[in-house]
Amino acid sequence: MIEACSLSFSYNHHSISNNEDFTGRALKDVSFFVNEGERIAILGHNGSGKSTLVKILGGLQEASEGKCLINGIDINEMDFRELRTTIGMVFQDPENQIVAAMVEDDAAFAPENQGLPSDEIQARVDEALKQVNLLHKQGASVSALSGGEKQRLALAGALTARVKCLILDEATAMLDPVGRVHVENVMKELHKSGMTIIQVTHQIEAENFDDIQRVIVLSHGEIIWQGVTRDFWEKSEALGFDLPDEFKIKQLFAARDINFPESFRDCRINFREESDTYDPAKSAKFAIQDLSFKYEDSTTQTLDKVNANIPAGRWLSIIGRTGSGKSTLVQHLNALYKIQDGRILFDDKALPQKGEEVHELRRKVGLVFQHPEDQLFSFTVRDELAFAPKNAGFTKHELDEAVLYGLECVSLDESFLDRNPIALSGGERRLIAIASVLAAKPECIVLDEPLAGLDAHYQHQILNMLKKLRDNGRTVITITHDLSMALNYSDRILIMGDGKAIQEGSPHEVIASIMHNLEPGAWPDVLRFSAKIHEINKDFPLLYNYEDFISCISQI
Amino acid sequence: MYFTNISLGQYVPTGSFIHRLDPRAKLFSLLFIISAVFPAENFIKLSFWTALLFLLVWVSKISWRIILMTARPIFFLIIFTFVFNLFADSLLRALLTSLRLLVLMLFAVILPLTTAPLELADGLDSLLRPLGKIGFPAHESAMMIGMALRFIPLLMQETDKIIRAQLSRGARLDQGNIFKRVRAFFPVLIPLFIIIFRRADEIALAMEARGYEGGSGRTRRRPLIWKVKDTIVVTVCALVSILLILL
């Protein structure tokens, strides 16, 4: 159905060619084919050129060399309307694909562009909304949808054009685990009904890959491997992609002839959990007492009498569903939100709420928002890193030292200082944004989804950095949907739900509460397996760490 | 919110009689009402218009809370008008002028609250079409307004987030003289512009991917159909407005 013949693309004719982010978008001699009804994955790290490839396949960008054929016809010579009813696209950010404020109006956009009669448009809208399970939201306004629902609406927006092939560019990257599962279910149904699907992604997820028939791996603009999914698994680590735990475990079961979960029914496992005798109430950095907060335009309490202690010198992860109040809570910690009701003690003193003291507080408590790379504004990395310390009143000498300190925290060398942040890769920009907060030497650092959208290399780098900060006595707080990271890396976990603090404790202490409050789709793979075994054999521990799980398995 | 309310001007679907009117009928009626409220020179006429405003809000089923919150940015202007007139003229004059402005603005606010952005764009598109003959980009202008209405709330959220991030890094956005303050806003404005351009880029791609190639040949899921009730509403608004201007 689709055939890419030696596609190349370069930005050489642009003056920005020395810019890494742009050279990262080049393609070299890319050839492959996609059969009708097939579901394939194009896998590549950030900067591998996959976004450029997506645009060329979708006819949104012309290749410098080579051809892209759709059913044998050159994509650039194809009739516009025919092309747009053959290939549909879904991009990463749902907001940027939705043109109307109402669900039905948006779904209707494509058939309206085709000039179809009104009743045909309505019929297609109803059908597409049904396919993506959004029919119950047909009269709703887009702003009332969750991230996952918006992305399903974007899918519907392509389906109403009756396309034969869908190209998805990191379509689930910005969604929470629940939203991801819903989108994935829709994709499976579509594939079953004969849709050709090309999924472009930087991360392998077990639930996605069940259904995928072939994999193409892209690196630095070139295809370094392609083949059927079964063969891909053996190669994946060599190709630079971590295997999902679920897959590794299933393989292990198969290799050792284990019948899951039956084989575990009567086994006895020796596993000693390390007990955390730590008492957060004795050494709290923040003591939050009956904190309540309500947005002006909201009718419900966003925070409803939150009580929690945030331990000093530890790494705390705050977890909970979207809308449970996590972001609002942490924005109280540096007085971005003023306390409406209740109180917060910071180092046993009331948290300042106004005046110069708030500035002092913001130096001590650094806050890194989601996608902080979007907030960079300076022309050089040096200026960017100097911004926070300068605001905090550092002297000239202290300033230079602070800039170097920030850079050192994120393990980047001094050659970065004179570069323009805009010209750096996405991962590097994230590091610079984090460094720009660390440069002011905060005692406590709060990060909202620090790993979102990064590939494994940068994820590991940030996790190591946070570990080091914690070991140096800083208080680290992360907000995350990634439970595997929360359980395996942080010392303590705070579970939020419906504006309340449900429980604070060590990973081991909160595991039961996590299973009770969050859906299995969000659990780490290891926990899903051990919970199944635990159901039939209460002696089997509830585990979240892959190595622990393997050591338990090897005992039978 | 540091910046302003995100629900500003956002469509509130209640499915009321007003919502179901043709957007062109609403635009025409608003035009008539505004041209009549402007010259209202006494409290009797203004109280009539105020009564009509209350009726309109009641029929539209939109809560006063939302209307007042949407109109909040203009309260400053109204207070300014009041104080200015108080010193330049009399208390009576000040009350009259500011009340008139308030009523006017509140009428105007009801339009985007009861009309979905794309519908409003469709209405403008069809009204501006005659101008297309003399080379005015009618469809493009209407589409632009529709898209702006859709994305303004999003950009406000974005601005709010950037402000919070820079405040967290110790930015002093509200201190010093006017030059200092403008300079202090660079860390907010630069990222905002980058985000706007990137979004615009991505939106353009997504629209092209869904087969958008301008206004020609486009049809509508719900084509604008001028009904009898639209004629009645516009006629009533026109008659009442003319009557009150002449009285």
Short mmCIF file of C-alpha atoms in Angstrom, two decimals, chain A residues 154-551:
data_model
loop_
_atom_site.label_atom_id
_atom_site.label_comp_id
_atom_site.label_asym_id
_atom_site.label_seq_id
_atom_site.Cartn_x
_atom_site.Cartn_y
_atom_site.Cartn_z
CA ALA A 154 -8.13 13.38 16.90
CA LEU A 155 -8.37 9.74 15.75
CA ALA A 156 -12.04 10.23 14.95
CA GLY A 157 -11.07 13.34 13.01
CA ALA A 158 -8.98 11.15 10.70
CA LEU A 159 -11.55 8.34 10.53
CA THR A 160 -14.33 10.62 9.27
CA ALA A 161 -12.27 11.04 6.10
CA ARG A 162 -12.61 7.23 5.63
CA VAL A 163 -8.85 6.83 5.37
CA LYS A 164 -7.33 3.42 4.59
CA CYS A 165 -4.10 4.04 6.49
CA LEU A 166 -3.38 5.81 9.77
CA ILE A 167 0.00 7.27 10.64
CA LEU A 168 0.50 8.01 14.32
CA ASP A 169 3.40 10.17 15.41
CA GLU A 170 4.06 9.52 19.13
CA ALA A 171 0.30 9.62 19.56
CA THR A 172 0.29 8.30 23.12
CA ALA A 173 3.42 10.05 24.41
CA MET A 174 1.58 12.86 26.19
CA LEU A 175 -1.14 10.72 27.76
CA ASP A 176 -1.47 9.29 31.25
CA PRO A 177 -1.54 5.48 31.61
CA VAL A 178 -5.33 5.27 31.52
CA GLY A 179 -5.61 7.47 28.43
CA ARG A 180 -2.91 5.38 26.76
CA VAL A 181 -4.76 2.12 27.36
CA HIS A 182 -7.99 3.56 25.90
CA VAL A 183 -6.26 4.83 22.76
CA GLU A 184 -4.46 1.51 22.38
CA ASN A 185 -7.74 -0.43 22.60
CA VAL A 186 -9.19 1.70 19.81
CA MET A 187 -6.10 1.06 17.68
CA LYS A 188 -6.48 -2.70 18.13
CA GLU A 189 -10.10 -2.59 17.03
CA LEU A 190 -9.24 -0.48 14.00
CA HIS A 191 -6.49 -2.86 12.98
CA LYS A 192 -8.86 -5.80 13.33
CA SER A 193 -11.29 -4.10 10.99
CA GLY A 194 -8.61 -3.90 8.31
CA MET A 195 -6.98 -0.51 8.84
CA THR A 196 -3.32 -0.15 7.86
CA ILE A 197 -1.49 1.43 10.81
CA ILE A 198 1.97 2.95 10.97
CA GLN A 199 2.93 3.82 14.51
CA VAL A 200 5.96 6.01 15.10
CA THR A 201 7.35 5.90 18.62
CA HIS A 202 10.48 6.15 20.73
CA GLN A 203 9.44 3.66 23.36
CA ILE A 204 8.36 0.06 23.27
CA GLU A 205 5.37 -0.68 25.38
CA ALA A 206 4.25 -4.21 25.90
CA GLU A 207 0.57 -3.55 25.30
CA ASN A 208 1.29 -1.73 22.03
CA PHE A 209 3.58 -4.38 20.66
CA ASP A 210 1.22 -7.34 21.03
CA ASP A 211 -0.55 -6.26 17.91
CA ILE A 212 2.34 -5.01 15.80
CA GLN A 213 3.51 -7.23 12.96
CA ARG A 214 6.69 -5.56 11.80
CA VAL A 215 9.25 -3.14 13.21
CA ILE A 216 11.49 -0.65 11.45
CA VAL A 217 14.27 0.90 13.51
CA LEU A 218 15.50 4.33 12.55
CA SER A 219 18.71 5.86 13.85
CA HIS A 220 20.36 9.10 12.72
CA GLY A 221 18.14 9.21 9.67
CA GLU A 222 18.91 5.68 8.50
CA ILE A 223 17.12 2.37 8.83
CA ILE A 224 19.39 0.19 10.96
CA TRP A 225 17.08 -2.78 11.21
CA GLN A 226 13.75 -4.01 9.89
CA GLY A 227 11.92 -7.26 10.27
CA VAL A 228 9.03 -9.07 11.93
CA THR A 229 8.29 -8.27 15.58
CA ARG A 230 9.25 -11.77 16.75
CA ASP A 231 12.82 -11.29 15.49
CA PHE A 232 12.95 -7.77 16.82
CA TRP A 233 12.77 -8.87 20.45
CA GLU A 234 16.11 -10.69 20.26
CA LYS A 235 17.79 -7.69 18.70
CA SER A 236 16.15 -4.89 20.61
CA GLU A 237 18.75 -4.42 23.34
CA ALA A 238 21.55 -4.38 20.80
CA LEU A 239 19.61 -1.76 18.88
CA GLY A 240 19.42 0.43 21.95
CA PHE A 241 15.87 -0.18 23.15
CA ASP A 242 15.06 -1.49 26.63
CA LEU A 243 12.63 -4.38 26.58
CA PRO A 244 9.49 -3.97 28.63
CA ASP A 245 9.55 -6.03 31.83
CA GLU A 246 6.32 -7.75 30.86
CA PHE A 247 7.93 -9.14 27.75
CA LYS A 248 11.06 -10.31 29.53
CA ILE A 249 9.00 -12.05 32.19
CA LYS A 250 6.81 -13.84 29.65
CA GLN A 251 9.92 -15.01 27.85
CA LEU A 252 11.39 -16.30 31.07
CA PHE A 253 8.20 -18.22 31.84
CA ALA A 254 8.27 -19.77 28.41
CA ALA A 255 11.95 -20.69 28.63
CA ARG A 256 11.54 -22.32 32.04
CA ASP A 257 8.26 -23.98 31.23
CA ILE A 258 6.38 -22.09 33.93
CA ASN A 259 2.63 -22.14 33.79
CA PHE A 260 1.63 -18.70 35.01
CA PRO A 261 0.18 -18.28 37.57
CA GLU A 262 -0.70 -21.95 38.34
CA SER A 263 2.90 -23.09 38.87
CA PHE A 264 3.19 -20.71 41.80
CA ARG A 265 0.18 -22.04 43.73
CA ASP A 266 2.07 -23.97 46.37
CA CYS A 267 5.56 -22.58 46.20
CA ARG A 268 7.28 -21.06 49.21
CA ILE A 269 9.40 -18.05 48.48
CA ASN A 270 12.12 -16.61 50.67
CA PHE A 271 12.00 -12.89 50.33
CA ARG A 272 12.93 -10.38 52.98
CA GLU A 273 11.61 -6.89 52.51
CA GLU A 274 13.81 -4.21 53.91
CA SER A 275 11.83 -2.41 56.55
CA ASP A 276 11.90 1.36 56.65
CA THR A 277 11.87 2.51 60.25
CA TYR A 278 11.96 6.10 59.15
CA ASP A 279 9.37 8.40 60.72
CA PRO A 280 8.56 11.32 58.44
CA ALA A 281 6.77 13.23 61.19
CA LYS A 282 10.06 13.61 63.10
CA SER A 283 12.04 15.26 60.34
CA ALA A 284 9.58 16.85 57.98
CA LYS A 285 10.80 19.44 55.49
CA PHE A 286 7.21 20.39 54.92
CA ALA A 287 4.37 19.58 57.28
CA ILE A 288 1.09 20.06 55.46
CA GLN A 289 -1.90 20.35 57.74
CA ASP A 290 -5.53 20.42 56.63
CA LEU A 291 -4.61 22.23 53.44
CA SER A 292 -7.64 23.02 51.28
CA PHE A 293 -7.77 24.85 47.97
CA LYS A 294 -10.48 25.70 45.48
CA TYR A 295 -10.06 27.38 42.10
CA GLU A 296 -12.16 30.44 41.54
CA ASP A 297 -13.99 29.01 38.54
CA SER A 298 -14.42 25.55 40.01
CA THR A 299 -17.21 24.14 42.10
CA THR A 300 -15.23 21.31 43.69
CA GLN A 301 -12.31 21.40 46.12
CA THR A 302 -9.06 20.76 44.28
CA LEU A 303 -7.35 20.12 47.61
CA ASP A 304 -9.56 18.86 50.39
CA LYS A 305 -7.93 18.90 53.84
CA VAL A 306 -4.60 17.45 52.76
CA ASN A 307 -2.45 16.16 55.59
CA ALA A 308 1.04 14.97 54.77
CA ASN A 309 4.65 15.23 55.85
CA ILE A 310 7.31 15.66 53.23
CA PRO A 311 10.48 14.10 54.63
CA ALA A 312 13.69 16.13 54.64
CA GLY A 313 16.67 14.81 52.69
CA ARG A 314 14.63 12.10 51.01
CA TRP A 315 13.18 11.55 47.58
CA LEU A 316 9.41 11.60 47.63
CA SER A 317 7.22 10.69 44.65
CA ILE A 318 3.71 12.06 44.51
CA ILE A 319 1.42 9.81 42.51
CA GLY A 320 -2.28 9.77 41.69
CA ARG A 321 -4.67 10.12 38.78
CA THR A 322 -4.84 13.19 36.58
CA GLY A 323 -6.80 15.83 38.46
CA SER A 324 -6.09 14.42 41.92
CA GLY A 325 -4.47 17.69 43.01
CA LYS A 326 -0.75 16.82 42.73
CA SER A 327 0.28 19.92 40.77
CA THR A 328 -1.80 22.26 42.89
CA LEU A 329 -0.27 20.80 46.04
CA VAL A 330 3.35 21.30 44.99
CA GLN A 331 2.67 24.82 43.78
CA HIS A 332 1.80 25.66 47.36
CA LEU A 333 5.28 24.67 48.46
CA ASN A 334 6.90 27.76 46.92
CA ALA A 335 3.86 30.00 47.43
CA LEU A 336 2.75 30.11 43.80
CA TYR A 337 -0.64 29.33 45.23
CA LYS A 338 -1.53 31.12 48.41
CA ILE A 339 -2.90 29.07 51.25
CA GLN A 340 -6.69 29.39 51.40
CA ASP A 341 -7.28 27.13 54.34
CA GLY A 342 -5.06 25.04 56.60
CA ARG A 343 -1.34 25.52 57.03
CA ILE A 344 2.08 24.44 55.87
CA LEU A 345 5.18 24.37 58.05
CA PHE A 346 8.51 24.67 56.26
CA ASP A 347 11.39 23.63 58.54
CA ASP A 348 8.91 23.95 61.43
CA LYS A 349 8.08 27.58 60.60
CA ALA A 350 4.98 28.90 58.89
CA LEU A 351 5.45 29.03 55.11
CA PRO A 352 5.82 32.67 54.03
CA GLN A 353 2.99 33.99 51.87
CA LYS A 354 4.07 37.47 50.80
CA GLY A 355 6.86 39.97 50.40
CA GLU A 356 10.62 39.44 50.24
CA GLU A 357 10.29 36.22 52.23
CA VAL A 358 8.48 34.61 49.31
CA HIS A 359 11.46 35.37 47.05
CA GLU A 360 13.75 33.80 49.60
CA LEU A 361 11.44 30.78 49.76
CA ARG A 362 11.48 30.39 45.97
CA ARG A 363 15.26 30.23 46.03
CA LYS A 364 15.15 27.50 48.66
CA VAL A 365 12.39 25.52 46.98
CA GLY A 366 13.05 25.07 43.26
CA LEU A 367 10.15 24.04 41.06
CA VAL A 368 10.59 22.45 37.63
CA PHE A 369 7.36 22.33 35.68
CA GLN A 370 6.30 19.76 33.10
CA HIS A 371 8.19 20.26 29.82
CA PRO A 372 10.41 22.94 31.38
CA GLU A 373 12.33 23.27 28.10
CA ASP A 374 9.38 25.35 26.86
CA GLN A 375 10.27 28.06 29.37
CA LEU A 376 13.80 28.80 28.19
CA PHE A 377 14.20 32.34 26.89
CA SER A 378 17.89 33.33 26.87
CA PHE A 379 20.25 33.51 23.91
CA THR A 380 22.96 31.57 25.68
CA VAL A 381 22.95 28.70 28.13
CA ARG A 382 25.06 30.87 30.44
CA ASP A 383 22.37 33.56 30.69
CA GLU A 384 19.69 30.96 31.16
CA LEU A 385 21.55 29.38 34.07
CA ALA A 386 22.33 32.76 35.62
CA PHE A 387 18.69 33.87 35.66
CA ALA A 388 17.56 32.26 38.91
CA PRO A 389 20.76 32.97 40.93
CA LYS A 390 20.76 36.56 39.71
CA ASN A 391 17.17 36.99 40.85
CA ALA A 392 18.20 35.55 44.20
CA GLY A 393 20.83 38.29 44.55
CA PHE A 394 24.03 36.29 44.01
CA THR A 395 27.17 38.42 43.63
CA LYS A 396 29.16 38.42 40.39
CA HIS A 397 31.61 35.87 41.73
CA GLU A 398 28.92 33.64 43.19
CA LEU A 399 27.04 33.88 39.92
CA ASP A 400 29.83 32.37 37.80
CA GLU A 401 30.24 29.62 40.30
CA ALA A 402 26.48 28.96 40.37
CA VAL A 403 26.32 28.66 36.57
CA LEU A 404 29.09 26.06 36.61
CA TYR A 405 27.42 24.26 39.48
CA GLY A 406 24.13 24.01 37.57
CA LEU A 407 25.92 22.62 34.55
CA GLU A 408 27.80 20.11 36.68
CA CYS A 409 24.56 18.87 38.29
CA VAL A 410 23.25 17.77 34.89
CA SER A 411 26.67 16.47 33.74
CA LEU A 412 27.06 18.82 30.78
CA ASP A 413 30.45 20.37 30.03
CA GLU A 414 31.41 24.02 29.74
CA SER A 415 31.29 24.00 25.96
CA PHE A 416 27.52 24.38 26.31
CA LEU A 417 27.76 27.78 28.02
CA ASP A 418 27.89 29.88 24.87
CA ARG A 419 25.41 27.86 22.86
CA ASN A 420 21.85 28.94 22.17
CA PRO A 421 19.35 26.79 24.08
CA ILE A 422 17.01 26.73 21.08
CA ALA A 423 19.69 25.01 19.01
CA LEU A 424 20.05 22.10 21.44
CA SER A 425 18.26 18.75 21.21
CA GLY A 426 15.08 18.19 23.22
CA GLY A 427 16.84 16.11 25.87
CA GLU A 428 19.63 18.66 26.29
CA ARG A 429 17.11 21.47 26.60
CA ARG A 430 15.37 19.54 29.38
CA LEU A 431 18.71 19.20 31.22
CA ILE A 432 19.45 22.92 30.82
CA ALA A 433 16.00 23.81 32.13
CA ILE A 434 16.56 21.64 35.21
CA ALA A 435 20.06 23.06 35.66
CA SER A 436 18.65 26.59 35.51
CA VAL A 437 16.65 25.84 38.65
CA LEU A 438 19.45 23.94 40.40
CA ALA A 439 21.93 26.79 39.79
CA ALA A 440 20.32 28.79 42.61
CA LYS A 441 21.20 25.87 44.94
CA PRO A 442 17.74 25.12 46.29
CA GLU A 443 17.46 22.98 49.45
CA CYS A 444 14.48 21.27 47.98
CA ILE A 445 13.68 20.58 44.34
CA VAL A 446 10.27 19.67 42.96
CA LEU A 447 9.92 18.20 39.46
CA ASP A 448 6.66 17.58 37.61
CA GLU A 449 6.98 14.54 35.28
CA PRO A 450 10.73 15.03 34.75
CA LEU A 451 11.05 12.05 32.38
CA ALA A 452 8.06 12.70 30.12
CA GLY A 453 8.85 12.37 26.42
CA LEU A 454 12.56 11.59 26.87
CA ASP A 455 14.31 8.51 25.63
CA ALA A 456 16.08 6.02 27.85
CA HIS A 457 19.47 7.75 27.75
CA TYR A 458 18.22 11.06 29.18
CA GLN A 459 15.81 9.32 31.53
CA HIS A 460 18.69 7.45 33.19
CA GLN A 461 20.76 10.61 33.34
CA ILE A 462 18.00 12.52 35.15
CA LEU A 463 17.30 9.65 37.55
CA ASN A 464 21.00 9.47 38.48
CA MET A 465 21.12 13.21 38.95
CA LEU A 466 18.15 13.13 41.33
CA LYS A 467 19.72 10.26 43.28
CA LYS A 468 22.91 12.29 43.67
CA LEU A 469 21.03 15.38 44.84
CA ARG A 470 19.23 13.29 47.42
CA ASP A 471 22.51 11.72 48.58
CA ASN A 472 23.88 15.23 49.04
CA GLY A 473 21.09 15.96 51.48
CA ARG A 474 18.59 17.72 49.23
CA THR A 475 14.91 17.05 49.51
CA VAL A 476 13.67 15.78 46.16
CA ILE A 477 9.99 15.68 45.19
CA THR A 478 8.79 14.25 41.89
CA ILE A 479 5.27 14.11 40.50
CA THR A 480 4.83 11.18 38.16
CA HIS A 481 2.46 8.78 36.45
CA ASP A 482 5.35 6.37 36.03
CA LEU A 483 4.82 4.06 39.00
CA SER A 484 7.80 1.93 38.13
CA MET A 485 10.05 4.95 38.52
CA ALA A 486 8.29 6.08 41.70
CA LEU A 487 8.55 2.68 43.39
CA ASN A 488 12.06 1.77 42.27
CA TYR A 489 13.81 5.10 42.67
CA SER A 490 12.19 7.23 45.34
CA ASP A 491 12.44 6.59 49.10
CA ARG A 492 8.91 7.59 49.97
CA ILE A 493 5.60 7.79 48.14
CA LEU A 494 2.60 10.01 48.65
CA ILE A 495 -0.63 8.84 47.03
CA MET A 496 -3.18 11.52 46.19
CA GLY A 497 -6.78 10.96 45.18
CA ASP A 498 -9.71 13.36 44.77
CA GLY A 499 -7.84 16.22 46.41
CA LYS A 500 -6.88 14.19 49.47
CA ALA A 501 -3.61 12.68 50.64
CA ILE A 502 -4.43 8.97 50.82
CA GLN A 503 -1.17 7.61 52.23
CA GLU A 504 2.48 8.50 52.68
CA GLY A 505 5.05 5.78 53.23
CA SER A 506 7.88 3.70 51.89
CA PRO A 507 7.21 1.92 48.56
CA HIS A 508 6.68 -1.32 50.44
CA GLU A 509 4.16 0.27 52.80
CA VAL A 510 2.03 1.88 50.12
CA ILE A 511 1.90 -0.97 47.62
CA ALA A 512 -1.50 -2.22 48.81
CA SER A 513 -2.89 1.27 48.66
CA ILE A 514 -1.58 1.75 45.11
CA MET A 515 -3.34 -1.42 44.02
CA HIS A 516 -6.50 -0.22 45.65
CA ASN A 517 -6.46 3.32 44.28
CA LEU A 518 -4.92 3.07 40.81
CA GLU A 519 -5.98 0.91 37.89
CA PRO A 520 -3.81 -2.08 36.84
CA GLY A 521 -2.99 -0.33 33.54
CA ALA A 522 -0.87 2.12 35.55
CA TRP A 523 0.94 -0.50 37.68
CA PRO A 524 4.49 -1.59 36.92
CA ASP A 525 4.53 -4.81 34.87
CA VAL A 526 6.20 -6.70 37.72
CA LEU A 527 3.45 -5.73 40.15
CA ARG A 528 0.75 -6.96 37.75
CA PHE A 529 2.42 -10.38 37.60
CA SER A 530 3.14 -10.69 41.30
CA ALA A 531 -0.40 -9.56 42.16
CA LYS A 532 -1.83 -12.37 39.99
CA ILE A 533 0.35 -14.89 41.82
CA HIS A 534 -0.46 -13.32 45.18
CA GLU A 535 -4.15 -13.91 44.47
CA ILE A 536 -3.69 -17.69 44.51
CA ASN A 537 -0.75 -17.84 46.91
CA LYS A 538 -0.71 -15.35 49.74
CA ASP A 539 2.90 -16.23 50.57
CA PHE A 540 4.12 -14.69 47.38
CA PRO A 541 5.20 -11.09 48.01
CA LEU A 542 3.81 -8.12 46.09
CA LEU A 543 6.82 -6.94 44.13
CA TYR A 544 7.60 -3.94 41.95
CA ASN A 545 11.30 -4.46 41.33
CA TYR A 546 12.33 -6.59 38.35
CA GLU A 547 15.47 -8.05 39.99
CA ASP A 548 13.53 -9.04 43.13
CA PHE A 549 10.93 -10.72 40.97
CA ILE A 550 13.53 -12.69 39.04
CA SER A 551 15.21 -13.83 42.25
#
